[in-house]
PDB file of C-alpha atoms and ligand atoms in Angstrom:
ATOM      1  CA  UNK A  16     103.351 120.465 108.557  1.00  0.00           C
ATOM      2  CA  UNK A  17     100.714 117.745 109.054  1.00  0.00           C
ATOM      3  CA  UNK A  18     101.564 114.100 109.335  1.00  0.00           C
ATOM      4  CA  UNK A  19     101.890 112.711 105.791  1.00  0.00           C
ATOM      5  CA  UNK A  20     100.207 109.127 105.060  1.00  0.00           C
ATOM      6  CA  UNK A  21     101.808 106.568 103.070  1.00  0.00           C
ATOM      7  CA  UNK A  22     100.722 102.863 100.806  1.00  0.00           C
ATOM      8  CA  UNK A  23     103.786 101.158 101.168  1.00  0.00           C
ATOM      9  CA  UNK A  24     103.258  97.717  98.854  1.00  0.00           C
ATOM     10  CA  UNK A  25     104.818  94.747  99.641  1.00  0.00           C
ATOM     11  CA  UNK A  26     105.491  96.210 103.218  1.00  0.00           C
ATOM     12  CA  UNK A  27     106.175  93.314 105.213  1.00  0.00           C
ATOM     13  CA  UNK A  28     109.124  92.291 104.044  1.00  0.00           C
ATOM     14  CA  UNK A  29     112.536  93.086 102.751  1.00  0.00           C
ATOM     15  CA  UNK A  30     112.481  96.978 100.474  1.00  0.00           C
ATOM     16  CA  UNK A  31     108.860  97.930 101.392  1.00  0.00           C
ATOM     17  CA  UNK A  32     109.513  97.153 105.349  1.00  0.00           C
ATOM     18  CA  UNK A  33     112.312  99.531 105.170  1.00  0.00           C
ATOM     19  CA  UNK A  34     110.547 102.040 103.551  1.00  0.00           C
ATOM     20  CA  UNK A  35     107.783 102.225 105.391  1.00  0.00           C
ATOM     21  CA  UNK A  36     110.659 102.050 108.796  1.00  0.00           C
ATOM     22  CA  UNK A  37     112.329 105.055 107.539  1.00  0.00           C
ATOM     23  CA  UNK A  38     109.172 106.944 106.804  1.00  0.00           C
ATOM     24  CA  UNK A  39     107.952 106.614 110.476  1.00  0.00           C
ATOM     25  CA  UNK A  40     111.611 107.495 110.813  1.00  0.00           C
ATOM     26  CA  UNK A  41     110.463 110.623 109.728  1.00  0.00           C
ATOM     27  CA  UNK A  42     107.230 111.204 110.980  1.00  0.00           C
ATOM     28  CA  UNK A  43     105.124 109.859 108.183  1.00  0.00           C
ATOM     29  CA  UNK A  44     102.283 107.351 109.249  1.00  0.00           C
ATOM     30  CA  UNK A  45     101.997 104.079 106.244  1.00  0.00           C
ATOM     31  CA  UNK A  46      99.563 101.501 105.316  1.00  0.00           C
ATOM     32  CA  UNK A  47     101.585  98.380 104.508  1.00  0.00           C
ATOM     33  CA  UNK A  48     100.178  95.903 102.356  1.00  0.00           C
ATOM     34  CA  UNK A  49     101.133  92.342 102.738  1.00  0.00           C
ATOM     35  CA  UNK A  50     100.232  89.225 100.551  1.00  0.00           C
ATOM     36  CA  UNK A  51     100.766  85.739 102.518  1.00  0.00           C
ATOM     37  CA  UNK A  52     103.097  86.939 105.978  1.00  0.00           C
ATOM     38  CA  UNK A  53      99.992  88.103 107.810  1.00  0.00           C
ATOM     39  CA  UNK A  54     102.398  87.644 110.867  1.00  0.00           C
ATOM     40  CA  UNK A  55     105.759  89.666 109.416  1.00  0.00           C
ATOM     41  CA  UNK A  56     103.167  92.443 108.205  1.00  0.00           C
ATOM     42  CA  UNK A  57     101.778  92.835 112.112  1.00  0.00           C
ATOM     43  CA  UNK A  58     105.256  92.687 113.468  1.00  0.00           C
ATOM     44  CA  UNK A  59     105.920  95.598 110.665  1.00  0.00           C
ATOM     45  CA  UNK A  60     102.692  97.581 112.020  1.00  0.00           C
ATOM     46  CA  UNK A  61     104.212  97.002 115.938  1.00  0.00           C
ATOM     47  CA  UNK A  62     108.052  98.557 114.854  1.00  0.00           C
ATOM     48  CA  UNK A  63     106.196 101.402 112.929  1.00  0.00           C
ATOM     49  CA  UNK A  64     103.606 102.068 116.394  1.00  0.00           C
ATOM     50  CA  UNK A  65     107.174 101.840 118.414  1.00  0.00           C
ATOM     51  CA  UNK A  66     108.444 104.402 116.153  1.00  0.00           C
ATOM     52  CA  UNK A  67     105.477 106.846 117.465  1.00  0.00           C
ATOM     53  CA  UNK A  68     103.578 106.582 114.176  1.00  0.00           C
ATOM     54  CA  UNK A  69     100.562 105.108 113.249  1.00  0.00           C
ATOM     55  CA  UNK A  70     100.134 102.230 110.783  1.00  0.00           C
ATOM     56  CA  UNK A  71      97.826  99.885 108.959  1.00  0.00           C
ATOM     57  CA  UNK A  72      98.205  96.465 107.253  1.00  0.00           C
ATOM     58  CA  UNK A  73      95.810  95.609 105.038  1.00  0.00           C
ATOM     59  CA  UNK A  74      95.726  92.175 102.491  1.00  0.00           C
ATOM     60  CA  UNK A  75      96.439  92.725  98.789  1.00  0.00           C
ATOM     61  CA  UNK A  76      97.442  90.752  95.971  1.00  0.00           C
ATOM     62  CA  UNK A  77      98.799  93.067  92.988  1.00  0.00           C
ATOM     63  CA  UNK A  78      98.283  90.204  90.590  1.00  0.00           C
ATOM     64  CA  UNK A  79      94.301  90.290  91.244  1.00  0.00           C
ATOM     65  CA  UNK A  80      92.971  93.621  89.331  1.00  0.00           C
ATOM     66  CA  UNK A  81      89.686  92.614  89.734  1.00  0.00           C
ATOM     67  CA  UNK A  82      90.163  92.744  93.697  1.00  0.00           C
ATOM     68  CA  UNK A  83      91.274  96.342  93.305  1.00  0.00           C
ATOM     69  CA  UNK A  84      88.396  98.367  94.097  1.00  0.00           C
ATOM     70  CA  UNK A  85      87.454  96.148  97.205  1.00  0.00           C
ATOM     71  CA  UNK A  86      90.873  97.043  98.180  1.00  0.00           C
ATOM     72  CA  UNK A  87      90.478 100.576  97.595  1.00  0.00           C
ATOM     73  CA  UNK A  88      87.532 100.694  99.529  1.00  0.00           C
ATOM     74  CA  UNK A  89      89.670  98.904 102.471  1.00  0.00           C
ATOM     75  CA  UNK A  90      91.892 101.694 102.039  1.00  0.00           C
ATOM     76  CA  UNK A  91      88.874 104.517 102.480  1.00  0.00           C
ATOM     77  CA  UNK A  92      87.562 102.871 105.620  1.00  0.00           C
ATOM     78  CA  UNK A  93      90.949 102.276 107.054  1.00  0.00           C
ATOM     79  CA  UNK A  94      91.786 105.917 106.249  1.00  0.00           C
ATOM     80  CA  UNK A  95      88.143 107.430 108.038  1.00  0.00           C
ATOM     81  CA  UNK A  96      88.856 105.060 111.182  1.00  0.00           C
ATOM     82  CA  UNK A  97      92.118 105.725 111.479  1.00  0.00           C
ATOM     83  CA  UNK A  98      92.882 109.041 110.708  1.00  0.00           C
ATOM     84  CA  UNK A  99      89.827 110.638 110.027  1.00  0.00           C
ATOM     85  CA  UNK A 100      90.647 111.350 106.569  1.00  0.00           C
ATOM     86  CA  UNK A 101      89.560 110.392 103.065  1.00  0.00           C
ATOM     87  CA  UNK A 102      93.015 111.320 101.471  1.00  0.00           C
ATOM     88  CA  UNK A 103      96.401 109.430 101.721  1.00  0.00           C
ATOM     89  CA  UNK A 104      99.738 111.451 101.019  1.00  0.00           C
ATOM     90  CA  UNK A 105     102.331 108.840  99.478  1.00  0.00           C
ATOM     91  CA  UNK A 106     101.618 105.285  96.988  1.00  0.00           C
ATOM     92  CA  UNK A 107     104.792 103.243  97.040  1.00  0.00           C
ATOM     93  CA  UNK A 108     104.356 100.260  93.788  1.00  0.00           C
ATOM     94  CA  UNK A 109     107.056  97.918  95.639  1.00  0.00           C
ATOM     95  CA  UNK A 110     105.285  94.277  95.896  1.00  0.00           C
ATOM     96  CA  UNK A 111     106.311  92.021  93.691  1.00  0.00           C
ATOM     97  CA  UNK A 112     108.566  88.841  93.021  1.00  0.00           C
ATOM     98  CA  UNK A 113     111.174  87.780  90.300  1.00  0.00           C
ATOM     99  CA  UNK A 114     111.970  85.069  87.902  1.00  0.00           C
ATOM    100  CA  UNK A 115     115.274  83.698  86.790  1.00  0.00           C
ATOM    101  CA  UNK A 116     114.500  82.104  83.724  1.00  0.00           C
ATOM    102  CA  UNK A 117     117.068  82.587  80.157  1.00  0.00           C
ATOM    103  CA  UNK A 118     114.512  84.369  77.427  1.00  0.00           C
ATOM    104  CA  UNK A 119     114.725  80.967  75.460  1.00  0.00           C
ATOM    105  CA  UNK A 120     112.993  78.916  78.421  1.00  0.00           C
ATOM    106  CA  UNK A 121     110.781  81.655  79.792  1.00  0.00           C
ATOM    107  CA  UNK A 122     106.820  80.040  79.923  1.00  0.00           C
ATOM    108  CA  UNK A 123     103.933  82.275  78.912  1.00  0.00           C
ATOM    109  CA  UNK A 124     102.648  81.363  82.561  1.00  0.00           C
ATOM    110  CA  UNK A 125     105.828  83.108  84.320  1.00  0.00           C
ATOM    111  CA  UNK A 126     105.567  85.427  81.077  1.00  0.00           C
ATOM    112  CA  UNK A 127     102.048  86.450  82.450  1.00  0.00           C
ATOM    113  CA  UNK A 128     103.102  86.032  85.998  1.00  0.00           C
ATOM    114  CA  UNK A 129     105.434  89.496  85.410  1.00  0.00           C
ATOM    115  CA  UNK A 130     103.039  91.319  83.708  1.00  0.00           C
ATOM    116  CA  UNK A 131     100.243  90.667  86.117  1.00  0.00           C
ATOM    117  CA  UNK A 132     103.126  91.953  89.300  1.00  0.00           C
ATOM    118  CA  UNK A 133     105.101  94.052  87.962  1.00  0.00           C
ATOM    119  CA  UNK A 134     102.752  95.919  85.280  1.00  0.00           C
ATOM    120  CA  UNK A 135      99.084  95.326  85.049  1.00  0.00           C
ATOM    121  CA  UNK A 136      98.966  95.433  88.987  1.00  0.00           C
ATOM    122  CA  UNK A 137     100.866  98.584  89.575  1.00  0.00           C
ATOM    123  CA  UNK A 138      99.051 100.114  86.255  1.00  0.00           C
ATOM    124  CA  UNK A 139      95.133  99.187  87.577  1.00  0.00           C
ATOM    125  CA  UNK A 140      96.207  99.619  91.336  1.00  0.00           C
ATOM    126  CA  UNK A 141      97.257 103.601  90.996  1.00  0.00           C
ATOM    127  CA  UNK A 142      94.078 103.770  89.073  1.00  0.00           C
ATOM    128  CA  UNK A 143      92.207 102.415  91.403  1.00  0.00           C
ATOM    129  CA  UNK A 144      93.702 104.586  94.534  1.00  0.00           C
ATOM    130  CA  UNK A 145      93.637 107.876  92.291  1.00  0.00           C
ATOM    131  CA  UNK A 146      90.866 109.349  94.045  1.00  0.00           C
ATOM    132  CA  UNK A 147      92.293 108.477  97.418  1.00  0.00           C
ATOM    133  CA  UNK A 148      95.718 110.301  96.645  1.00  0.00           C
ATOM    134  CA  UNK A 149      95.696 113.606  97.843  1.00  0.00           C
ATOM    135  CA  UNK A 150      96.365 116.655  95.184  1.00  0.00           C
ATOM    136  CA  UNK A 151     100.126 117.364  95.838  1.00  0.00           C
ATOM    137  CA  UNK A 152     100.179 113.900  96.818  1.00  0.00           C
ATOM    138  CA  UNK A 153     103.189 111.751  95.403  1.00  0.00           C
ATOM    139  CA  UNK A 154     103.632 108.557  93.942  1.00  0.00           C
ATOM    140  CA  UNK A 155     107.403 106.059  93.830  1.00  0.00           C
ATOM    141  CA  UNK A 156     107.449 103.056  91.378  1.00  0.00           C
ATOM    142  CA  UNK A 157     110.386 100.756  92.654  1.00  0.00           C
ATOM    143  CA  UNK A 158     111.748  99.512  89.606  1.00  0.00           C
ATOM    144  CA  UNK A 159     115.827  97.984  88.976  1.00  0.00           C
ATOM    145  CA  UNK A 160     118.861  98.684  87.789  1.00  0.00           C
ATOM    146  CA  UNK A 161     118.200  95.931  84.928  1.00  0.00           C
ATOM    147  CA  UNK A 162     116.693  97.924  83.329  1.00  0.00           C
ATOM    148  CA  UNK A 163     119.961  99.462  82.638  1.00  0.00           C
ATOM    149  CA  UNK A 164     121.812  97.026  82.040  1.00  0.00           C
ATOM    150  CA  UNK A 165     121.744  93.250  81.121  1.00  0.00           C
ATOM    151  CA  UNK A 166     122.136  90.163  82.828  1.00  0.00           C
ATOM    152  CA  UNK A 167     121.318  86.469  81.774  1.00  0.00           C
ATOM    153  CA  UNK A 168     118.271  85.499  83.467  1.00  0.00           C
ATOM    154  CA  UNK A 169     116.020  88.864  83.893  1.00  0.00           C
ATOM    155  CA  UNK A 170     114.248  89.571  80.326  1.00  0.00           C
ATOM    156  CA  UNK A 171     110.908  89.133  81.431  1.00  0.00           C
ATOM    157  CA  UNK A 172     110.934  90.837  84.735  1.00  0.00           C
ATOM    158  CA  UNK A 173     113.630  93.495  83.643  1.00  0.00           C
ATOM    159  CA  UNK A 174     111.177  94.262  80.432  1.00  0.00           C
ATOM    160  CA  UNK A 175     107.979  94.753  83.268  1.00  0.00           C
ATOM    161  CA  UNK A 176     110.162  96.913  85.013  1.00  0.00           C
ATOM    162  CA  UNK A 177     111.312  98.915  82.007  1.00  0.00           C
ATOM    163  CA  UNK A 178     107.692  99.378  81.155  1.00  0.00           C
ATOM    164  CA  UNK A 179     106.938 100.942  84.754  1.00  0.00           C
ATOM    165  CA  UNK A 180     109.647 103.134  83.781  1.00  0.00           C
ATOM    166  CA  UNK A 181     107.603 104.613  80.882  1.00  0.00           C
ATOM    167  CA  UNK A 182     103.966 104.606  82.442  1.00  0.00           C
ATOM    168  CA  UNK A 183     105.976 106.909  85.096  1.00  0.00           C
ATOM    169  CA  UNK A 184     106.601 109.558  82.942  1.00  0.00           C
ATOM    170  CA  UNK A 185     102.960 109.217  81.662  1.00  0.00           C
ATOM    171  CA  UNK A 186     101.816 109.199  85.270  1.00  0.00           C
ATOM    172  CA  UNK A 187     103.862 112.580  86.103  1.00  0.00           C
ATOM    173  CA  UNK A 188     102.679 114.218  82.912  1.00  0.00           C
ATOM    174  CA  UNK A 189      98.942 113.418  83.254  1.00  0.00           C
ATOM    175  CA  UNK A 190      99.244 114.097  87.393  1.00  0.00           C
ATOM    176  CA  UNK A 191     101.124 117.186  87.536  1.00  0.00           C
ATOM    177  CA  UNK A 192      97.695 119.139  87.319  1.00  0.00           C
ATOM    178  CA  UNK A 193      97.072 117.861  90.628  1.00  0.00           C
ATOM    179  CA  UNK A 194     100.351 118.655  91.814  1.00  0.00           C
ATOM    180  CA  UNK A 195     101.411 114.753  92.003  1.00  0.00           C
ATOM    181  CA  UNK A 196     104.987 114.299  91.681  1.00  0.00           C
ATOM    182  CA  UNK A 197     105.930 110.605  89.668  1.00  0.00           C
ATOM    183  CA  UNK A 198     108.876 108.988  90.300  1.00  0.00           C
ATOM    184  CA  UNK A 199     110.786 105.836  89.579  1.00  0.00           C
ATOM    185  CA  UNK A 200     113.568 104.353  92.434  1.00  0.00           C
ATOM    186  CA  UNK A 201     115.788 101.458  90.623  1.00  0.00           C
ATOM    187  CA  UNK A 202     117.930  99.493  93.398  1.00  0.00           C
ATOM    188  CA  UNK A 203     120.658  97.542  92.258  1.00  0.00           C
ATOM    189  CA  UNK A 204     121.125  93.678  93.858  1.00  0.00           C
ATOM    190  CA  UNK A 205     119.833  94.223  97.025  1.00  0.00           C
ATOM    191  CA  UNK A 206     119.902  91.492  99.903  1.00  0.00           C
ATOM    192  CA  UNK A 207     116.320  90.523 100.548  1.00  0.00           C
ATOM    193  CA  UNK A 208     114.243  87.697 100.767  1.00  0.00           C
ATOM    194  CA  UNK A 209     113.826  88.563  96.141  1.00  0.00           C
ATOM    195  CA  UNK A 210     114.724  85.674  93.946  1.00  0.00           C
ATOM    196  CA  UNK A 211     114.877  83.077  97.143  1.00  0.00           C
ATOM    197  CA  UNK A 212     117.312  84.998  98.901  1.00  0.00           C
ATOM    198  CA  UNK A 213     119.973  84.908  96.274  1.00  0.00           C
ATOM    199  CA  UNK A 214     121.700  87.820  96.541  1.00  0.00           C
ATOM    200  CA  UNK A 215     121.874  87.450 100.059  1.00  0.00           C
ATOM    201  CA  UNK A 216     122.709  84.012 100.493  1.00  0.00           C
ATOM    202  CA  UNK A 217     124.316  82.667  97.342  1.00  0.00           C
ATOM    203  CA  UNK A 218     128.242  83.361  98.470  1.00  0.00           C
ATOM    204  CA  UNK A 219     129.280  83.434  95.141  1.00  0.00           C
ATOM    205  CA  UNK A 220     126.234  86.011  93.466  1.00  0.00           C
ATOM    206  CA  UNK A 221     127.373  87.828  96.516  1.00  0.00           C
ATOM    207  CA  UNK A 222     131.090  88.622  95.672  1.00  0.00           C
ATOM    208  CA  UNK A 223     129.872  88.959  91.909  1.00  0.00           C
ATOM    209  CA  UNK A 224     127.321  91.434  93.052  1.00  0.00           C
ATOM    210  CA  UNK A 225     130.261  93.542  94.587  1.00  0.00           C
ATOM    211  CA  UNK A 226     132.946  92.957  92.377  1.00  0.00           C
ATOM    212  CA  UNK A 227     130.395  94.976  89.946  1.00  0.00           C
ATOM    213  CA  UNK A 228     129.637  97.401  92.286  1.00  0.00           C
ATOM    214  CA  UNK A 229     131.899 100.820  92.651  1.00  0.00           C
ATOM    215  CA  UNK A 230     130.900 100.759  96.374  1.00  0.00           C
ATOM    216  CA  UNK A 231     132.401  97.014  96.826  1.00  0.00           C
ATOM    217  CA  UNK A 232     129.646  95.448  98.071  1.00  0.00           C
ATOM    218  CA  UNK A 233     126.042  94.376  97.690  1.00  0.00           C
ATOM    219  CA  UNK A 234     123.221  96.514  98.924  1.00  0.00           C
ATOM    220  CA  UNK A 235     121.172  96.459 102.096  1.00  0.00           C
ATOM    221  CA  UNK A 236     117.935  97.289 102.813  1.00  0.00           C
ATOM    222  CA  UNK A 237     118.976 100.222 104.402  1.00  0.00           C
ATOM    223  CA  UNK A 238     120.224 101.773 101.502  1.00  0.00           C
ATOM    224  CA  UNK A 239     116.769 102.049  99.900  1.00  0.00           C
ATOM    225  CA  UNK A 240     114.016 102.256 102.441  1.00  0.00           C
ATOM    226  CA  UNK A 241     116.113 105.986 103.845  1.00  0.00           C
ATOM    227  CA  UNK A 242     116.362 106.869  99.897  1.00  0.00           C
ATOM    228  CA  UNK A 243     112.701 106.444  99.306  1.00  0.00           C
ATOM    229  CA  UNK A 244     111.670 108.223 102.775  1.00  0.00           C
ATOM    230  CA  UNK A 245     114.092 111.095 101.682  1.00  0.00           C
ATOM    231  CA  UNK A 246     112.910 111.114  98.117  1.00  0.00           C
ATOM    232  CA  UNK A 247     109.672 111.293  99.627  1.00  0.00           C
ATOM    233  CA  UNK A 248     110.598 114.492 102.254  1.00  0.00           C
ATOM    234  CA  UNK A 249     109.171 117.745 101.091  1.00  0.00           C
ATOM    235  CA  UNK A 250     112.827 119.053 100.141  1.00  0.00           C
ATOM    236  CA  UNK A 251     112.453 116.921  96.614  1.00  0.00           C
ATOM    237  CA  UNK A 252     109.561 117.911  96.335  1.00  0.00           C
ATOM    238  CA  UNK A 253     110.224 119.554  92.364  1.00  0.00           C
ATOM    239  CA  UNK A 254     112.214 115.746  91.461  1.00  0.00           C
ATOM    240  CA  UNK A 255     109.186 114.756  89.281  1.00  0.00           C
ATOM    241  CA  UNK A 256     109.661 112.172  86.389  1.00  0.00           C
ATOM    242  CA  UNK A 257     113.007 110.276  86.898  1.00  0.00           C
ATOM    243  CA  UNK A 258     114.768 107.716  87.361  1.00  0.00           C
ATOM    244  CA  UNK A 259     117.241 107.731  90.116  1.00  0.00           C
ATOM    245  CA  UNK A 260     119.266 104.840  90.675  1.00  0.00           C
ATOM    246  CA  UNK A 261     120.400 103.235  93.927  1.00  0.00           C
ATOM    247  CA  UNK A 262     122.695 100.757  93.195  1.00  0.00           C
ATOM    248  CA  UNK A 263     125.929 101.621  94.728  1.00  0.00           C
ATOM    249  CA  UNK A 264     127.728 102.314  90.982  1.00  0.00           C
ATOM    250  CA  UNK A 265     127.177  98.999  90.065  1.00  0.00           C
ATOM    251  CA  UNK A 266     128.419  98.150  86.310  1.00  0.00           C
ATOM    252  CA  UNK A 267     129.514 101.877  85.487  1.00  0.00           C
TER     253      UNK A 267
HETATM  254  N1  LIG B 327     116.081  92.769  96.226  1.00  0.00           N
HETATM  255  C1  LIG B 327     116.586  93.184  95.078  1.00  0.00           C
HETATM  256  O1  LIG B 327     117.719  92.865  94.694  1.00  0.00           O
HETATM  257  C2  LIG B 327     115.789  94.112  94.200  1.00  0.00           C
HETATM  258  C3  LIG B 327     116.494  94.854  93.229  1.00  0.00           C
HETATM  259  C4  LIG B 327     115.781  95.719  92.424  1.00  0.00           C
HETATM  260  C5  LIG B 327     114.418  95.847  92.561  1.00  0.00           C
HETATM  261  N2  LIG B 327     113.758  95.105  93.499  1.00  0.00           N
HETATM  262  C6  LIG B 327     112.312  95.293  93.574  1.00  0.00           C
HETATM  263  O2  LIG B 327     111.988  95.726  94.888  1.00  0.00           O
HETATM  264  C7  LIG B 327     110.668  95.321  95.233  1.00  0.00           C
HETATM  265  C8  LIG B 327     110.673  94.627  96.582  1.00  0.00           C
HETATM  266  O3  LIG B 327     111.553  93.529  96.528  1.00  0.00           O
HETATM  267  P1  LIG B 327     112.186  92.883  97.850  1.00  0.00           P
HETATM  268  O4  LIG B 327     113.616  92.630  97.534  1.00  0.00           O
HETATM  269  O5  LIG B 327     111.836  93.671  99.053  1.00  0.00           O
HETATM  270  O6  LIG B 327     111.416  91.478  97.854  1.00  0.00           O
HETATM  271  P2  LIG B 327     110.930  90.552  99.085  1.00  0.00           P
HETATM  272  O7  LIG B 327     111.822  90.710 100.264  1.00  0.00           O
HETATM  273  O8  LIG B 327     110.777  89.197  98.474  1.00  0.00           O
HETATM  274  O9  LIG B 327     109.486  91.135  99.474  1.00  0.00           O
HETATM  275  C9  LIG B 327     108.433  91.075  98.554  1.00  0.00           C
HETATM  276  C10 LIG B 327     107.233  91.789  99.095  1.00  0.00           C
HETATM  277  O10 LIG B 327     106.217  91.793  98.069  1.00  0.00           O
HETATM  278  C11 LIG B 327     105.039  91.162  98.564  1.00  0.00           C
HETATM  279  N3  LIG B 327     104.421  90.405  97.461  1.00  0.00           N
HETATM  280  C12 LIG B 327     104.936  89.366  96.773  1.00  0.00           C
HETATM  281  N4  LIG B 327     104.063  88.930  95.832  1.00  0.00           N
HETATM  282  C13 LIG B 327     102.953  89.717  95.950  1.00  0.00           C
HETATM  283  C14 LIG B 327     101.691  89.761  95.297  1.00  0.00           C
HETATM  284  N5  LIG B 327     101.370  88.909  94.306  1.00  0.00           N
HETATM  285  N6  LIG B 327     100.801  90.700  95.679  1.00  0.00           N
HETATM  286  C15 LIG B 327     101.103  91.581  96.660  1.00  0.00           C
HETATM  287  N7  LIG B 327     102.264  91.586  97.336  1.00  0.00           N
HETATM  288  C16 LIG B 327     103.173  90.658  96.974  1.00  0.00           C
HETATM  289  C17 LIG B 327     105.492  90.275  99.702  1.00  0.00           C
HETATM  290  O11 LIG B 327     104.393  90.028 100.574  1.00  0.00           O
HETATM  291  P3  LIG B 327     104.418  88.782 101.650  1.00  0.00           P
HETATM  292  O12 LIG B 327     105.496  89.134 102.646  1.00  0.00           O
HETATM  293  O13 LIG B 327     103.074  88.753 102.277  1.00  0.00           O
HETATM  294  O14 LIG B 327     104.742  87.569 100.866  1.00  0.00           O
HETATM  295  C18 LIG B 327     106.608  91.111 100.310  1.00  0.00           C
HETATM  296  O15 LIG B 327     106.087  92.103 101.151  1.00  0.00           O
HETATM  297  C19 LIG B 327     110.170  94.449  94.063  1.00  0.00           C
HETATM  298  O16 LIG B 327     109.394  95.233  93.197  1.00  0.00           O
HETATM  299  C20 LIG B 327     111.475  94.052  93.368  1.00  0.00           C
HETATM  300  O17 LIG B 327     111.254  93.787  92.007  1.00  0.00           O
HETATM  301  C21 LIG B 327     114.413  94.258  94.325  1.00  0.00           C
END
């Protein structure tokens, strides 16, 4: 089977990194996008090259649609120099931030700042890269498992997320024709640079995190970038339109 290209967003850091790691893991070549660590996104492009694969990282900012079809044609060049190809296998909607903000105190500016990430961005962005996904091609929108259920803090970014959720389904019904498989991936707390390192470094969000969790702890990174890759692996390939959790059984 030829070597499968993948548009990991948000790749040089935390959830995308991993991904795209564990699909040069398995002999997939990525394009990682980064938006202000031009330096972690290279040192993500060296691991991947170490790895025997080839990779790419190119600038993007998900909250600029109108900067989409430059970056589209970024992708077309980088995909005829590279690999002598005008088709790329796998899109990966994973960039994006969070607020912590109660509903009552949430601003339309961090209101809009959600939308812009977390919707608009990964709405106008497959758009734009349509064309450049190959038929049979596949597509993973990394949503959360707020979505599910409900904690203080998350109704604007958990409502984004939820609305990914739906345009997923649309997305698998309107791509199947080209043989494009839609799915979502929802991680539970996951310890990342997200939210200022919170999960991660907050001791007590930590224990709370696990306490919650069936599994007893908080998640890693490594227990989403291998789920994607696998997700990803031509043995799933009829897993089209759902949801599948990665949380460790947290709040069952
Ligand atoms: N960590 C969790 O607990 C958790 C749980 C559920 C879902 N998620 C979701 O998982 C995804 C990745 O989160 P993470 O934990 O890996 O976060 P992270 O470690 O903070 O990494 C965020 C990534 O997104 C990129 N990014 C941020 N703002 C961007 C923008 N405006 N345009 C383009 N790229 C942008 C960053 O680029 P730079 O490095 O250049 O800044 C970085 O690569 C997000 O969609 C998040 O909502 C995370």
């Amino acid at each position: 089977m030829s070597t499968k290209i993948a548009i990991v967003t948000g790749g040089s850091r935390g959830l995308g990194k991993n991904t795209a790691l564990n699909l040069a893991k398995k002999g997939n070549d990525v394009i990682i996008t980064y938006h202000s660590k031009l330096a972690e996104a290279n040192e993500a492009v060296k691991e991947i090259e170490q790895l025997g694969q080839k990779a790419v990282a190119l600038q993007l900012n998900v909250t600029d649609s109108k900067s989409f079809s430059a970056f589209a044609a970024q992708v077309k060049t980088a995909l005829k120099q590279k690999w002598n190809s005008d088709h790329f296998d796998f899109l990966i909607n994973n960039a994006g931030t969070g607020v912590h903000v109660s509903f009552a105190e949430t601003s339309e500016v961090q209101f809009d700042q959600m939308v812009n990430e977390h919707l608009k961005g990964v709405f106008f962005l497959t758009q734009k890269l349509l064309p450049l996904i190959a038929d049979g091609g596949r597509i993973v929108n990394v949503s959360s498992g707020l979505t599910r259920f409900a904690l203080p803090g998350y109704a604007a970014y958990a409502t984004m997320k939820g609305a990914i959720e739906t345009l997923t389904k649309y997305l698998a019904k309107e791509l199947g024709a080209r043989g494009i498989a839609v799915n979502v991936v929802a991680p539970g707390a996951i310890e990342t640079d997200f939210s200022g390192g919170a999960v991660r470094d907050n001791e007590q969000l930590n224990s709370f995190v696990a306490g919650q969790t069936a599994l007893g702890r908080a998640g890693l990174p490594d227990d989403i970038g291998g789920m994607i890759a696998s997700l990803l692996s031509d043995d799933n390939r009829w897993v089209n339109a759902q949801r599948i959790e990665a949380s460790g059984g947290m709040f069952i």
